[in-house]
Amino acid sequence: EALYVSENDVRDAIGAAKTRGVTVRVILEATSDNADTIAYFTGLGIPVHGTASFYNHAKLIIADGVVFVGSENFSLTALTRNREIGALVFEPAPAAVIQNQFDSDWSSTN
């Protein structure tokens, strides 16, 4: 779940996970800034939901029960030049709370 994904290495890593057989779902802000990324993901069979019911400023990745939550947009500038912060959540109870929020966001988007 992210505002946008414009950094190609991040986008390609998500695509590679799908190619390896990982179940991938993506929530992105439905703007023209994400048009190429949405086309790339859907071309790989990755379901993408846009956020019409809320403004999505989240930056999170959930994989294998571990959650990354942070301030970083998935852009080259945010990942290499900005002063950003991120945390990995390994504890099952807090990770489940974040997973539940993602699932709720997924259900409320299209």
Short mmCIF file of N, CA and C in Angstrom, two decimals, residues 25-91:
data_model
loop_
_atom_site.label_atom_id
_atom_site.label_comp_id
_atom_site.label_asym_id
_atom_site.label_seq_id
_atom_site.Cartn_x
_atom_site.Cartn_y
_atom_site.Cartn_z
N ARG A 25 -0.95 -8.21 -3.74
CA ARG A 25 -2.05 -7.26 -3.90
C ARG A 25 -1.48 -5.88 -3.65
N VAL A 26 -1.91 -4.90 -4.44
CA VAL A 26 -1.35 -3.56 -4.33
C VAL A 26 -2.49 -2.55 -4.24
N ILE A 27 -2.35 -1.60 -3.31
CA ILE A 27 -3.24 -0.46 -3.22
C ILE A 27 -2.41 0.78 -3.52
N LEU A 28 -2.81 1.55 -4.53
CA LEU A 28 -2.12 2.78 -4.91
C LEU A 28 -3.13 3.90 -5.05
N GLU A 29 -2.68 5.11 -4.82
CA GLU A 29 -3.51 6.27 -5.12
C GLU A 29 -3.77 6.26 -6.63
N ALA A 30 -5.01 6.38 -7.02
CA ALA A 30 -5.40 6.28 -8.43
C ALA A 30 -5.20 7.62 -9.13
N THR A 31 -3.94 7.92 -9.42
CA THR A 31 -3.61 9.17 -10.11
C THR A 31 -2.83 8.85 -11.38
N SER A 32 -2.70 9.86 -12.24
CA SER A 32 -1.93 9.66 -13.47
C SER A 32 -0.47 9.35 -13.16
N ASP A 33 0.04 9.76 -11.99
CA ASP A 33 1.42 9.44 -11.60
C ASP A 33 1.65 7.94 -11.49
N ASN A 34 0.59 7.18 -11.24
CA ASN A 34 0.70 5.74 -11.09
C ASN A 34 0.28 4.97 -12.33
N ALA A 35 -0.07 5.64 -13.40
CA ALA A 35 -0.62 4.97 -14.58
C ALA A 35 0.32 3.89 -15.12
N ASP A 36 1.60 4.20 -15.28
CA ASP A 36 2.55 3.22 -15.81
C ASP A 36 2.74 2.05 -14.84
N THR A 37 2.80 2.35 -13.55
CA THR A 37 2.98 1.30 -12.55
C THR A 37 1.75 0.39 -12.51
N ILE A 38 0.57 0.97 -12.54
CA ILE A 38 -0.66 0.18 -12.53
C ILE A 38 -0.71 -0.71 -13.77
N ALA A 39 -0.36 -0.16 -14.94
CA ALA A 39 -0.34 -0.96 -16.18
C ALA A 39 0.67 -2.10 -16.06
N TYR A 40 1.84 -1.83 -15.50
CA TYR A 40 2.87 -2.86 -15.32
C TYR A 40 2.35 -3.98 -14.41
N PHE A 41 1.80 -3.60 -13.25
CA PHE A 41 1.31 -4.61 -12.30
C PHE A 41 0.16 -5.41 -12.90
N THR A 42 -0.82 -4.75 -13.47
CA THR A 42 -1.97 -5.49 -14.01
C THR A 42 -1.54 -6.37 -15.18
N GLY A 43 -0.53 -5.94 -15.93
CA GLY A 43 -0.01 -6.76 -17.01
C GLY A 43 0.61 -8.06 -16.51
N LEU A 44 1.07 -8.06 -15.27
CA LEU A 44 1.62 -9.27 -14.65
C LEU A 44 0.55 -10.06 -13.90
N GLY A 45 -0.68 -9.58 -13.93
CA GLY A 45 -1.75 -10.27 -13.21
C GLY A 45 -1.84 -9.90 -11.74
N ILE A 46 -1.21 -8.80 -11.36
CA ILE A 46 -1.27 -8.33 -9.97
C ILE A 46 -2.51 -7.46 -9.82
N PRO A 47 -3.42 -7.82 -8.92
CA PRO A 47 -4.59 -6.97 -8.71
C PRO A 47 -4.18 -5.66 -8.04
N VAL A 48 -4.68 -4.56 -8.58
CA VAL A 48 -4.38 -3.23 -8.05
C VAL A 48 -5.70 -2.54 -7.75
N HIS A 49 -5.82 -2.04 -6.54
CA HIS A 49 -6.98 -1.24 -6.17
C HIS A 49 -6.55 0.22 -6.05
N GLY A 50 -7.40 1.09 -6.56
CA GLY A 50 -7.21 2.52 -6.37
C GLY A 50 -7.98 2.96 -5.13
N THR A 51 -7.67 4.13 -4.67
CA THR A 51 -8.30 4.61 -3.44
C THR A 51 -9.26 5.75 -3.75
N ALA A 52 -10.50 5.40 -3.99
CA ALA A 52 -11.52 6.41 -4.23
C ALA A 52 -12.18 6.84 -2.93
N SER A 53 -12.21 5.96 -1.93
CA SER A 53 -12.93 6.25 -0.70
C SER A 53 -12.08 6.95 0.36
N PHE A 54 -10.75 7.05 0.15
CA PHE A 54 -9.89 7.76 1.10
C PHE A 54 -8.62 8.19 0.38
N TYR A 55 -7.95 9.21 0.96
CA TYR A 55 -6.66 9.64 0.42
C TYR A 55 -5.60 8.73 1.02
N ASN A 56 -4.86 8.04 0.17
CA ASN A 56 -3.89 7.05 0.61
C ASN A 56 -2.51 7.70 0.75
N HIS A 57 -2.08 7.89 1.97
CA HIS A 57 -0.73 8.39 2.20
C HIS A 57 0.14 7.33 2.87
N ALA A 58 -0.36 6.09 2.89
CA ALA A 58 0.34 4.99 3.53
C ALA A 58 1.56 4.57 2.73
N LYS A 59 2.53 4.03 3.41
CA LYS A 59 3.69 3.39 2.80
C LYS A 59 3.94 2.13 3.60
N LEU A 60 3.47 1.00 3.07
CA LEU A 60 3.67 -0.24 3.81
C LEU A 60 3.77 -1.41 2.88
N ILE A 61 4.54 -2.38 3.34
CA ILE A 61 4.70 -3.66 2.66
C ILE A 61 4.52 -4.74 3.71
N ILE A 62 3.73 -5.75 3.38
CA ILE A 62 3.54 -6.89 4.28
C ILE A 62 3.98 -8.13 3.52
N ALA A 63 4.91 -8.87 4.10
CA ALA A 63 5.42 -10.09 3.44
C ALA A 63 5.85 -11.08 4.51
N ASP A 64 5.34 -12.28 4.40
CA ASP A 64 5.75 -13.38 5.28
C ASP A 64 5.57 -13.03 6.76
N GLY A 65 4.50 -12.31 7.08
CA GLY A 65 4.22 -11.98 8.47
C GLY A 65 5.03 -10.84 9.03
N VAL A 66 5.89 -10.23 8.22
CA VAL A 66 6.69 -9.08 8.62
C VAL A 66 6.12 -7.86 7.91
N VAL A 67 6.05 -6.74 8.63
CA VAL A 67 5.50 -5.52 8.08
C VAL A 67 6.58 -4.45 8.03
N PHE A 68 6.69 -3.78 6.88
CA PHE A 68 7.48 -2.56 6.78
C PHE A 68 6.48 -1.41 6.75
N VAL A 69 6.68 -0.45 7.62
CA VAL A 69 5.85 0.74 7.65
C VAL A 69 6.80 1.92 7.77
N GLY A 70 6.61 2.93 6.94
CA GLY A 70 7.54 4.06 6.99
C GLY A 70 7.01 5.28 6.29
N SER A 71 7.86 6.29 6.24
CA SER A 71 7.49 7.54 5.59
C SER A 71 7.96 7.60 4.14
N GLU A 72 8.76 6.61 3.73
CA GLU A 72 9.34 6.64 2.39
C GLU A 72 8.31 6.39 1.31
N ASN A 73 8.22 7.32 0.37
CA ASN A 73 7.54 7.01 -0.87
C ASN A 73 8.45 6.07 -1.63
N PHE A 74 7.89 5.29 -2.53
CA PHE A 74 8.70 4.36 -3.30
C PHE A 74 9.15 5.03 -4.59
N SER A 75 9.99 6.07 -4.37
CA SER A 75 10.58 6.82 -5.48
C SER A 75 12.09 6.89 -5.25
N LEU A 76 12.83 7.14 -6.30
CA LEU A 76 14.29 7.22 -6.19
C LEU A 76 14.70 8.32 -5.20
N THR A 77 14.09 9.48 -5.29
CA THR A 77 14.43 10.59 -4.40
C THR A 77 14.15 10.23 -2.95
N ALA A 78 12.97 9.69 -2.67
CA ALA A 78 12.62 9.36 -1.29
C ALA A 78 13.54 8.29 -0.72
N LEU A 79 13.95 7.35 -1.56
CA LEU A 79 14.77 6.23 -1.07
C LEU A 79 16.26 6.54 -1.00
N THR A 80 16.71 7.58 -1.71
CA THR A 80 18.16 7.84 -1.74
C THR A 80 18.57 9.24 -1.26
N ARG A 81 17.64 10.20 -1.23
CA ARG A 81 18.05 11.57 -0.92
C ARG A 81 17.33 12.18 0.27
N ASN A 82 16.07 11.80 0.46
CA ASN A 82 15.30 12.41 1.54
C ASN A 82 15.68 11.81 2.88
N ARG A 83 15.40 12.55 3.91
CA ARG A 83 15.57 12.01 5.27
C ARG A 83 14.24 11.37 5.65
N GLU A 84 14.18 10.06 5.55
CA GLU A 84 12.96 9.30 5.77
C GLU A 84 13.19 8.31 6.91
N ILE A 85 12.12 7.66 7.31
CA ILE A 85 12.23 6.68 8.38
C ILE A 85 11.32 5.49 8.07
N GLY A 86 11.72 4.32 8.50
CA GLY A 86 10.90 3.13 8.32
C GLY A 86 11.17 2.15 9.44
N ALA A 87 10.22 1.30 9.68
CA ALA A 87 10.35 0.31 10.74
C ALA A 87 9.87 -1.04 10.23
N LEU A 88 10.52 -2.09 10.68
CA LEU A 88 10.07 -3.45 10.43
C LEU A 88 9.37 -3.95 11.69
N VAL A 89 8.19 -4.49 11.51
CA VAL A 89 7.41 -5.02 12.63
C VAL A 89 7.42 -6.54 12.52
N PHE A 90 8.06 -7.18 13.48
CA PHE A 90 8.18 -8.64 13.49
C PHE A 90 7.20 -9.30 14.44
N GLU A 91 6.74 -8.56 15.45
CA GLU A 91 5.86 -9.13 16.45
C GLU A 91 4.50 -9.44 15.83
#
